PDB file of C-alpha atoms in Angstrom:
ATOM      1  CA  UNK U   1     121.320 104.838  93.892  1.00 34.00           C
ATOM      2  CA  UNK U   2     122.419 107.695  92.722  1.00 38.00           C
ATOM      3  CA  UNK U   3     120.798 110.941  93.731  1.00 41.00           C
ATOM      4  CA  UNK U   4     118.101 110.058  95.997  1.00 49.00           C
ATOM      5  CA  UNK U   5     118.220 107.237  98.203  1.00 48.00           C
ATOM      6  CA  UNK U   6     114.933 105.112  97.236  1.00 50.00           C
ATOM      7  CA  UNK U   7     114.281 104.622 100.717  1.00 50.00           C
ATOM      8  CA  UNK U   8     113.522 107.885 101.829  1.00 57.00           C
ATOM      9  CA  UNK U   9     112.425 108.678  98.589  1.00 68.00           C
ATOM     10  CA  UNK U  10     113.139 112.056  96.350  1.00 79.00           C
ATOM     11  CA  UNK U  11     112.206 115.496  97.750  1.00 83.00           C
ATOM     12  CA  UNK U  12     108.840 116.705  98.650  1.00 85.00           C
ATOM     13  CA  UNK U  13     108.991 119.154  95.920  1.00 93.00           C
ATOM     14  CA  UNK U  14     109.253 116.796  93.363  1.00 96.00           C
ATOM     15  CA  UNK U  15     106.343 114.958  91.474  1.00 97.00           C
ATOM     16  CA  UNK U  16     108.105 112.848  89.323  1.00 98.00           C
ATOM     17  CA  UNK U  17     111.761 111.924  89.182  1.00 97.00           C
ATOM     18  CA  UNK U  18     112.992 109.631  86.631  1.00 98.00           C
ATOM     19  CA  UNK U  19     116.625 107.995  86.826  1.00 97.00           C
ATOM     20  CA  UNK U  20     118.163 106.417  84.301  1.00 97.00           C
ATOM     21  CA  UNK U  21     114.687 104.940  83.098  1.00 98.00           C
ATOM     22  CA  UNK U  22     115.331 102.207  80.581  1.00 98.00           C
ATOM     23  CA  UNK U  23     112.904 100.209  78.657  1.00 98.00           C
ATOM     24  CA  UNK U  24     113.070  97.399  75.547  1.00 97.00           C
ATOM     25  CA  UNK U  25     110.602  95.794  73.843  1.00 96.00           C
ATOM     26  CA  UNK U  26     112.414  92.244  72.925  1.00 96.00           C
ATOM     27  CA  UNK U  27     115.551  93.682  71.532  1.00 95.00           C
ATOM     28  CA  UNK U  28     114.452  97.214  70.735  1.00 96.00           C
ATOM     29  CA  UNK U  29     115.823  99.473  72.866  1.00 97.00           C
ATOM     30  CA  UNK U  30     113.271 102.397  73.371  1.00 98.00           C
ATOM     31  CA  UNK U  31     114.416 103.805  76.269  1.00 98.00           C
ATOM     32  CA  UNK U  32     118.220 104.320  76.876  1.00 98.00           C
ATOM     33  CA  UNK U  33     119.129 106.242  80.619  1.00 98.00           C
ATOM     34  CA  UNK U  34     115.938 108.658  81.101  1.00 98.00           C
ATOM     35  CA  UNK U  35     116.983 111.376  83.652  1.00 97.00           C
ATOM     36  CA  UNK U  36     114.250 113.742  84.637  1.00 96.00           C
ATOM     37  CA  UNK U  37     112.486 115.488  87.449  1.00 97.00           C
ATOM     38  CA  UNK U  38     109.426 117.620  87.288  1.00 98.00           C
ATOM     39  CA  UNK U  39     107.920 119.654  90.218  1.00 97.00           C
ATOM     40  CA  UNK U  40     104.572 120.459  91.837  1.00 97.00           C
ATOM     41  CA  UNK U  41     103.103 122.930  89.721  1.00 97.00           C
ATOM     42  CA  UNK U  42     105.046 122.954  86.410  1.00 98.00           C
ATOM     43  CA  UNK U  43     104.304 122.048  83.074  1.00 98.00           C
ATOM     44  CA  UNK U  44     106.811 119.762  81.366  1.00 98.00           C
ATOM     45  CA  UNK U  45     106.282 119.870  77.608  1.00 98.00           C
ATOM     46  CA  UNK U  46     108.416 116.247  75.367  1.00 98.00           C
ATOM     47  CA  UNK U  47     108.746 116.761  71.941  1.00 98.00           C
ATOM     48  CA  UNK U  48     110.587 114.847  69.691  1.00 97.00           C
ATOM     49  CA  UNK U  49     110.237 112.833  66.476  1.00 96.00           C
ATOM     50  CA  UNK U  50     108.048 109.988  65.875  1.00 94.00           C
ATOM     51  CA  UNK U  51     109.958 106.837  67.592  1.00 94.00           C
ATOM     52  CA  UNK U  52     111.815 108.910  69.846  1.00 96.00           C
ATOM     53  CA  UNK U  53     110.267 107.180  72.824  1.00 97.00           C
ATOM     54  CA  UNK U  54     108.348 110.002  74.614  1.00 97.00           C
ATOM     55  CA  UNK U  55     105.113 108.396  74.292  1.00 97.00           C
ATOM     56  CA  UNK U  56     106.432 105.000  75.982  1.00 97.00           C
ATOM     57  CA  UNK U  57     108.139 106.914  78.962  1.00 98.00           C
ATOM     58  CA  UNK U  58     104.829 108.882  79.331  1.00 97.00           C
ATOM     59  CA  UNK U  59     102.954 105.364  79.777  1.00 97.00           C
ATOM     60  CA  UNK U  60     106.425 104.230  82.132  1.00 97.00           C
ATOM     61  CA  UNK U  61     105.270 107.074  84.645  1.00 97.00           C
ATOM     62  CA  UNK U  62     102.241 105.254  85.357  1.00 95.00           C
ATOM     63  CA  UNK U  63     103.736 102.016  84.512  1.00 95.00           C
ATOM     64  CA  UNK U  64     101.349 101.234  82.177  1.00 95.00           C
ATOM     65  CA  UNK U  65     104.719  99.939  80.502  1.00 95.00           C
ATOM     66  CA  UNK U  66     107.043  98.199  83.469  1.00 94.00           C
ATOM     67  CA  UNK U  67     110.501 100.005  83.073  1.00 95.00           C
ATOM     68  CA  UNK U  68     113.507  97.445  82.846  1.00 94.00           C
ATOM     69  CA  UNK U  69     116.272  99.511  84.652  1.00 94.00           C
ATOM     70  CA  UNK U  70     116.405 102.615  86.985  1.00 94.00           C
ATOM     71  CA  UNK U  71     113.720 103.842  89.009  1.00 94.00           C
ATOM     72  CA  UNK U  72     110.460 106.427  88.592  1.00 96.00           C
ATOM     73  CA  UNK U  73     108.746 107.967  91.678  1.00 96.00           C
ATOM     74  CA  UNK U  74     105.508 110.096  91.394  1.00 96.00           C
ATOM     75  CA  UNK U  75     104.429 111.695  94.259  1.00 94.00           C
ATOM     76  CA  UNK U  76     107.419 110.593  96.787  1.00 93.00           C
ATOM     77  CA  UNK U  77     106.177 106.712  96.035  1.00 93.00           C
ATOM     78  CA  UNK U  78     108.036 104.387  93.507  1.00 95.00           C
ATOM     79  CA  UNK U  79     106.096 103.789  90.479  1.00 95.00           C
ATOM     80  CA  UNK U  80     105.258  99.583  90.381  1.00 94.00           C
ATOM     81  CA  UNK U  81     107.677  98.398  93.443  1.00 92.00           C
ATOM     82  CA  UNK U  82     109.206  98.923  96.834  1.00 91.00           C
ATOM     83  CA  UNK U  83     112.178  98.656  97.748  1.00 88.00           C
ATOM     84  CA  UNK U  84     113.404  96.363 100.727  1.00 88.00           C
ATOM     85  CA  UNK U  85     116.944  95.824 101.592  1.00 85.00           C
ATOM     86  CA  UNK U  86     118.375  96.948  98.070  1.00 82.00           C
ATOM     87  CA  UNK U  87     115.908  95.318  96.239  1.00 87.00           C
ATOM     88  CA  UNK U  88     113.082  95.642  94.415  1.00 86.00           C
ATOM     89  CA  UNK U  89     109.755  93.674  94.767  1.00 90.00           C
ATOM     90  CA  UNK U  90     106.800  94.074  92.582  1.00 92.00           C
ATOM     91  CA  UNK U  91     104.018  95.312  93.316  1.00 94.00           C
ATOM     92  CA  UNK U  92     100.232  93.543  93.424  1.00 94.00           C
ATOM     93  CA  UNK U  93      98.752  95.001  90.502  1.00 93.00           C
ATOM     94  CA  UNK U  94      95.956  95.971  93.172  1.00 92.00           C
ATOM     95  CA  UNK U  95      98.537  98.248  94.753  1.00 94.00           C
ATOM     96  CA  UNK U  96      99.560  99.057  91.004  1.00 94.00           C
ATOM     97  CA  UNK U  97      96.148 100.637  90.632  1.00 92.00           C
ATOM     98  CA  UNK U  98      96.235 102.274  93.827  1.00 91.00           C
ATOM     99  CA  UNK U  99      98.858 104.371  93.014  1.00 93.00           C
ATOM    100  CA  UNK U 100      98.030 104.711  89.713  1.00 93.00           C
ATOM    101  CA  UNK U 101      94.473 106.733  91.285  1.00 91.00           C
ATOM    102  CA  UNK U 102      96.247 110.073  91.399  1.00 93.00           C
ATOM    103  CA  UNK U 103      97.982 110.532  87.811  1.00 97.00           C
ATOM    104  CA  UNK U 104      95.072 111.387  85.090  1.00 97.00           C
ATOM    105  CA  UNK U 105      96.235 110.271  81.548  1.00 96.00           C
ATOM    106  CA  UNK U 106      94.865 111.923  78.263  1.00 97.00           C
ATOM    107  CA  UNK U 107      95.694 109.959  75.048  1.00 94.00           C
ATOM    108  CA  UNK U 108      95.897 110.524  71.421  1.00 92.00           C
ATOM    109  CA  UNK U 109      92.221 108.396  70.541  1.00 91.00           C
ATOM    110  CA  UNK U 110      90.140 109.765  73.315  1.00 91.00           C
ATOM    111  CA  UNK U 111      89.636 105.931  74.564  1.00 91.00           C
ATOM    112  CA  UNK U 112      85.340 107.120  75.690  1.00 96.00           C
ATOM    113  CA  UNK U 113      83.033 104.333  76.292  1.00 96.00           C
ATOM    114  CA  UNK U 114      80.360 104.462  73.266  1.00 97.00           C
ATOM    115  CA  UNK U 115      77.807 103.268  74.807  1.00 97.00           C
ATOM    116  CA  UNK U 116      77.861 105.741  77.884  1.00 98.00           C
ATOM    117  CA  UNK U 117      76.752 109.382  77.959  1.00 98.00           C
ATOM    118  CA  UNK U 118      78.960 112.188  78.450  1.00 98.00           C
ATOM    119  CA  UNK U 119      77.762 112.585  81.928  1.00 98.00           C
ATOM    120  CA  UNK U 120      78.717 108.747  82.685  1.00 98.00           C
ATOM    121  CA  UNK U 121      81.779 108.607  80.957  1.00 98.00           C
ATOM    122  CA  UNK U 122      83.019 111.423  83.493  1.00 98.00           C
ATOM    123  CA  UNK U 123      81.391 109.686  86.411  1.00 97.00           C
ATOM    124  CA  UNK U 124      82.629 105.732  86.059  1.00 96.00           C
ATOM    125  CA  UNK U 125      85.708 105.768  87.313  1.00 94.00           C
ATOM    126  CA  UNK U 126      84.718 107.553  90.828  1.00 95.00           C
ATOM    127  CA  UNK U 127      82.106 105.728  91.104  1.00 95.00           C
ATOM    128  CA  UNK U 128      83.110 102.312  90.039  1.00 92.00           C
ATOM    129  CA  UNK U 129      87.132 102.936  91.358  1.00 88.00           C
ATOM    130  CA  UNK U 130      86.841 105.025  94.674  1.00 90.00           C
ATOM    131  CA  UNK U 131      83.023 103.832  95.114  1.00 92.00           C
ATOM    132  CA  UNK U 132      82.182 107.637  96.268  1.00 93.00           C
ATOM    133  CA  UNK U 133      78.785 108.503  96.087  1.00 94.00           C
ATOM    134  CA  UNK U 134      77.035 108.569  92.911  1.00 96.00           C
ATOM    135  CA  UNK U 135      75.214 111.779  94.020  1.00 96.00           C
ATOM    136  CA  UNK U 136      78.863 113.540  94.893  1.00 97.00           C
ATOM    137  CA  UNK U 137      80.398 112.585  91.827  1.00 97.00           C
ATOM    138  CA  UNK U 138      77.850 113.566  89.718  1.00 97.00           C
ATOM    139  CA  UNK U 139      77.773 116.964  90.919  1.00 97.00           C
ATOM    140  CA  UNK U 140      81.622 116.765  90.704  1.00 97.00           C
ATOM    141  CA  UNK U 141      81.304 115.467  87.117  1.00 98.00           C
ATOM    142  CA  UNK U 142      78.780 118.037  85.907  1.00 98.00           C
ATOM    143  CA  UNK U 143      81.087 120.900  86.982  1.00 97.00           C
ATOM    144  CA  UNK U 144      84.147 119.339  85.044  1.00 98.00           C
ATOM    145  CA  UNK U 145      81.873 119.290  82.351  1.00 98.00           C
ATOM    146  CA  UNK U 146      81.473 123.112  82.578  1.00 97.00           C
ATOM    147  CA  UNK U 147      84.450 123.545  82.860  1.00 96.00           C
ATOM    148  CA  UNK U 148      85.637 122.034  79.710  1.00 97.00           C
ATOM    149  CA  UNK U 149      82.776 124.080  78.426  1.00 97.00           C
ATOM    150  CA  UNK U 150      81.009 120.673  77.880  1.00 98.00           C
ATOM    151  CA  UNK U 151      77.528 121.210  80.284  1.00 97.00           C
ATOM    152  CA  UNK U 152      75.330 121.038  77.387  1.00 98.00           C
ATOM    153  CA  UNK U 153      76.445 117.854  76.417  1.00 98.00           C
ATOM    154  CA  UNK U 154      75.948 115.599  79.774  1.00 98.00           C
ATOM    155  CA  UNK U 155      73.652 113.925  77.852  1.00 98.00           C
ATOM    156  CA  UNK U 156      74.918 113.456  74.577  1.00 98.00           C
ATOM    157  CA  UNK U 157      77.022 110.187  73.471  1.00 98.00           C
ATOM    158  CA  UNK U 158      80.606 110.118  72.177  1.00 97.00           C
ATOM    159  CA  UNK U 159      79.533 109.595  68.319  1.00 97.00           C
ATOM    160  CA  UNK U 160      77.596 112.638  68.640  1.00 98.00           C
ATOM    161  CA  UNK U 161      80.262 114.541  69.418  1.00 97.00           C
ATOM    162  CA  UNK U 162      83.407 115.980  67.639  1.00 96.00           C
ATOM    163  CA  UNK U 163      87.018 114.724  67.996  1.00 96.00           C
ATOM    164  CA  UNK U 164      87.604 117.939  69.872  1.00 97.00           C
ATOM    165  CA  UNK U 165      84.389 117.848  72.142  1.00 97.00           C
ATOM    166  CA  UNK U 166      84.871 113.823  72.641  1.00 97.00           C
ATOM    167  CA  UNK U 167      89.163 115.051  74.059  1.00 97.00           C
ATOM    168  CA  UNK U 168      87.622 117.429  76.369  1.00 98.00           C
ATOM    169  CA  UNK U 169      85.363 114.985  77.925  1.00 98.00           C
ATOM    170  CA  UNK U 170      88.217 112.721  77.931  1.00 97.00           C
ATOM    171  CA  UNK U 171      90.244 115.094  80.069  1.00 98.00           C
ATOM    172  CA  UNK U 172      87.324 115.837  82.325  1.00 98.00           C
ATOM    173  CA  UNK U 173      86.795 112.200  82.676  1.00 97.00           C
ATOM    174  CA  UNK U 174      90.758 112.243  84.246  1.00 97.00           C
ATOM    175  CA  UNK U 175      90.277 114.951  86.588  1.00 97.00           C
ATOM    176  CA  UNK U 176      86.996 112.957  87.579  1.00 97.00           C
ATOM    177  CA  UNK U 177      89.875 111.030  90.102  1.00 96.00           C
ATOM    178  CA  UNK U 178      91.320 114.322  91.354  1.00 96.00           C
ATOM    179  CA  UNK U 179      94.780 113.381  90.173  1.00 96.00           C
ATOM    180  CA  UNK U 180      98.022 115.584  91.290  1.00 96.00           C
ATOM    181  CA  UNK U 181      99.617 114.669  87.925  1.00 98.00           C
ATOM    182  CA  UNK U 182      98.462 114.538  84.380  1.00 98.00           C
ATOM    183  CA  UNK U 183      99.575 112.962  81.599  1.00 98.00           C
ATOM    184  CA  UNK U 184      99.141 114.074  77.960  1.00 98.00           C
ATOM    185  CA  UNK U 185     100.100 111.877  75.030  1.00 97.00           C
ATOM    186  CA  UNK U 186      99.933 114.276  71.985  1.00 96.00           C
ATOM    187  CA  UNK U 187      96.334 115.332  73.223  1.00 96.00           C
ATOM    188  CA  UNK U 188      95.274 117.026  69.749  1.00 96.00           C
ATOM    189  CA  UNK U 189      97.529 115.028  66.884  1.00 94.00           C
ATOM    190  CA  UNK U 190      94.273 113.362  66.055  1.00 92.00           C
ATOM    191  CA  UNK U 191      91.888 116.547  65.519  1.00 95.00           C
ATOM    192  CA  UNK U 192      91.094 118.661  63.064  1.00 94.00           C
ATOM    193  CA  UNK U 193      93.555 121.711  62.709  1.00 93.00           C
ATOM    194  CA  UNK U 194      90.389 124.335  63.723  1.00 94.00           C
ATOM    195  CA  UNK U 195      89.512 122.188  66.727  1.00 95.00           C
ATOM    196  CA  UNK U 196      93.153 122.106  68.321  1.00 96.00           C
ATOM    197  CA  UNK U 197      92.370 124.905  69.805  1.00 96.00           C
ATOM    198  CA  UNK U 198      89.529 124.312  72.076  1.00 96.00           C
ATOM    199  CA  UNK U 199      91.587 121.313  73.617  1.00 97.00           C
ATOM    200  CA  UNK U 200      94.946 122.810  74.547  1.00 97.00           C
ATOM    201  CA  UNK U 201      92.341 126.275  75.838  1.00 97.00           C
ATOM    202  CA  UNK U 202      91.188 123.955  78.465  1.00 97.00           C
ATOM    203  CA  UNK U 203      94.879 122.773  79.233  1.00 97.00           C
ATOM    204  CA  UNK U 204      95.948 126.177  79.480  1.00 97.00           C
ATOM    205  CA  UNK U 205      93.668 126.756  81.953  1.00 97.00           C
ATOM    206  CA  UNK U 206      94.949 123.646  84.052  1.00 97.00           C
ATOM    207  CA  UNK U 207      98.431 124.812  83.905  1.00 97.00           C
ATOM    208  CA  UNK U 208      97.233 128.041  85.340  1.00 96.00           C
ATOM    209  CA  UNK U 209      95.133 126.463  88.422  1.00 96.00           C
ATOM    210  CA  UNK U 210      98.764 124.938  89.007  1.00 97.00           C
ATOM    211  CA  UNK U 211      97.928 120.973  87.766  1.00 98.00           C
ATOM    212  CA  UNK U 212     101.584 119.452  87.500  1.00 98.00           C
ATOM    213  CA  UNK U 213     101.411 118.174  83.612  1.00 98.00           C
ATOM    214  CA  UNK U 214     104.040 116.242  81.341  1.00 98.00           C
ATOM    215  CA  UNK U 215     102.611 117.261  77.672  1.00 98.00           C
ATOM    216  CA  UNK U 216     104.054 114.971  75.141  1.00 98.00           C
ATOM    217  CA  UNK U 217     103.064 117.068  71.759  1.00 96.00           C
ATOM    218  CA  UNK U 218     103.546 119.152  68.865  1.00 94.00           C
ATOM    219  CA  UNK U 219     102.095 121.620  69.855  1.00 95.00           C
ATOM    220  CA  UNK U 220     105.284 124.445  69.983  1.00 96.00           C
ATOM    221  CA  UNK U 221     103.090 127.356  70.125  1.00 95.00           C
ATOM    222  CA  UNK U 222     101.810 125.827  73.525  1.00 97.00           C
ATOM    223  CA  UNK U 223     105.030 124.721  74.237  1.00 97.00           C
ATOM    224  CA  UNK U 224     106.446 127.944  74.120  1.00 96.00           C
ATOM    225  CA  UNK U 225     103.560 129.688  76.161  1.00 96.00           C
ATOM    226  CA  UNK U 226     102.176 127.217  78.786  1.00 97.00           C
ATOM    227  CA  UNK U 227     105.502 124.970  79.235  1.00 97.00           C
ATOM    228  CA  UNK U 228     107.765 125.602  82.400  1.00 98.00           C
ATOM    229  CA  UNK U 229     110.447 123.344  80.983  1.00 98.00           C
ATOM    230  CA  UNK U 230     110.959 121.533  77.169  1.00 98.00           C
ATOM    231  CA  UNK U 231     112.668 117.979  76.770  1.00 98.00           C
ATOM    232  CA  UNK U 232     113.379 117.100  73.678  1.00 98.00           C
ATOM    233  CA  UNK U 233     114.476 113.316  72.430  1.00 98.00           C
ATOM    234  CA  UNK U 234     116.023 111.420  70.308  1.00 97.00           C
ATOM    235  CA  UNK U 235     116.334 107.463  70.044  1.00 97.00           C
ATOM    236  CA  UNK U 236     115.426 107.087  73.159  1.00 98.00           C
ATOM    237  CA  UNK U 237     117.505 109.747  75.094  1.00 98.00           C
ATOM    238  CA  UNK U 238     116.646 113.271  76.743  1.00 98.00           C
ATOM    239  CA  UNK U 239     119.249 115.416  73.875  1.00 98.00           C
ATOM    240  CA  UNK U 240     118.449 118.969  75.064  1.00 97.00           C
ATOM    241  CA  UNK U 241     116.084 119.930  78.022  1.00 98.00           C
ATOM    242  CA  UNK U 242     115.654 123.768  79.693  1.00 98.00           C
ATOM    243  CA  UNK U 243     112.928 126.661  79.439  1.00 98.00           C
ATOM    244  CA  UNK U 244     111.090 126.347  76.329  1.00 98.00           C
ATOM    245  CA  UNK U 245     111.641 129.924  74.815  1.00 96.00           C
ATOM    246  CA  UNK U 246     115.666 129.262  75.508  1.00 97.00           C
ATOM    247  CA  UNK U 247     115.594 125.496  73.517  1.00 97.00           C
ATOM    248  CA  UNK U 248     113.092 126.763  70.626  1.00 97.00           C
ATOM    249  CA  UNK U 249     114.496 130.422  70.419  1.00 96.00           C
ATOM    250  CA  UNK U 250     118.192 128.767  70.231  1.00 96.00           C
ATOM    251  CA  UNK U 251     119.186 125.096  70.712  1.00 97.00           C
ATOM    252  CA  UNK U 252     122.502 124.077  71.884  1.00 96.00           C
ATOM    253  CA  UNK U 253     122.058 120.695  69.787  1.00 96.00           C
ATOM    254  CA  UNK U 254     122.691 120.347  66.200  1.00 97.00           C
ATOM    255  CA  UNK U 255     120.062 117.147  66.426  1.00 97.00           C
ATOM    256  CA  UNK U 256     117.619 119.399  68.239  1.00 97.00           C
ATOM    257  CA  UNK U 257     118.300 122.504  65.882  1.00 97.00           C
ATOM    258  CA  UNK U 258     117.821 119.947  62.718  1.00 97.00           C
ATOM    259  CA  UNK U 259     114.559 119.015  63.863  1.00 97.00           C
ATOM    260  CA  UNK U 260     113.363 122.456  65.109  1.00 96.00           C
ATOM    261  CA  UNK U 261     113.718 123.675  61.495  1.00 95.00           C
ATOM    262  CA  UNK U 262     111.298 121.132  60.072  1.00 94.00           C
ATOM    263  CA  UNK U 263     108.779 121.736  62.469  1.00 91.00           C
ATOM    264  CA  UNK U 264     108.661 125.686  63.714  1.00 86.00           C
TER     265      UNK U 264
END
């Protein structure tokens, strides 16, 4: 252990702590010593080139992708085992999915089932997950769907929709679970340019109701106005990390300054 002791867990403020997260697939190394902690409340934006690993750590938070060294908490609880005299068990993928209940995660292809409505999409996984009341969640649902700016589309379906409309029902569908954390894995990479917008609105408004968020994009414009802290990596490494204005006004990094100039 190095900083917190796994037993007692990291500190309250603290949603997710990351130490020296690795992770291979066969003999590719794509994760090499991740070292991270985000608090309640902030906005964590990863940016990095293509291959850099940010999108597998993002899916190692929720251990949607088992990590094969270190340790992740979320919310005080280690992500996929417990500890017991020094060593680590595995959890029951039943408890897997218990913990995975309060992180919401937003991906690139906005993953909707075709053959549901808007309005179900949002209210399956309440229903079907925490078995709450279908008459609860829908109200729940068709609020989300306001507030996404969505409520005149409860009853549309997913191929009626556009990329942009069919992200924001994605990311109402997340905070259908009530999640502390959210996960973003470059939310708008697949829209249109003219319908970025409408997505990262709504996730500006999240970051200001105080939703803790890890943002992997490249989106630097957000980055720079929404983020509470940048990361950027490398092959598989956190390079340069601090407030986003600081690392995008002026890196410290000749890596992080070579890639800054191809992309701001």
């Amino acid at each position: 252990m190095t900083e917190h002791d796994a037993a007692a867990g990291p500190a309250a403020d603290l949603m997710v702590v990351a130490e020296n997260v690795h992770k291979s697939f066969g003999r590719l190394e794509v994760l090499r010593g991740i070292d991270l902690e985000v608090r309640r409340g902030e906005v964590m934006c990863v940016v990095g080139p293509s291959g850099s690993g940010k999108s597998t750590f993002l899916r190692c938070v929720n251990h949607l992708e088992k990590i094969n060294a270190g340790r992740l908490w979320v919310d005080g609880q280690l992500m996929g085992y417990r500890q017991k005299g020094g060593r680590l068990h595995e959890l029951r993928d039943t408890q897997v999915a218990e913990q995975r209940r309060g992180i919401g995660m937003v991906f690139q292809n906005f993953n909707l089932f075709p053959h549901m409505t808007v309005l179900g999409n949002v209210m399956e996984a309440p229903v079907q997950v925490k078995r709450e009341r279908r008459a609860d969640v829908r109200e729940h649902a068709l609020r989300l769907l306001d507030r996404v700016g969505l409520a005149d589309k409860a009853a549309a379906y997913p191929r009626q929709l556009s990329g942009g409309q069919q992200q924001r029902v994605a990311i109402a569908r997340a905070l259908a679970m009530r999640p502390e954390l959210m996960l973003f894995d470059e939310p708008t990479s697949a829209l249109d340019p003219e319908l970025v917008g409408e997505v990262l609105d709504v996730m500006k408004d999240l970051a200001r109701d105080g939703m803790t968020m890890i943002v992997v994009t490249h989106e630097m414009g957000f980055a720079r106005e929404v983020g509470d802290s940048l990361v950027f990596m490398d092959g598989g490494v956190v390079v340069e990390s601090g407030p986003p204005r600081e690392v995008l006004g002026s890196p410290r990094h000749e890596r992080t300054q070579a890639f800054l100039s191809k992309v701001l």
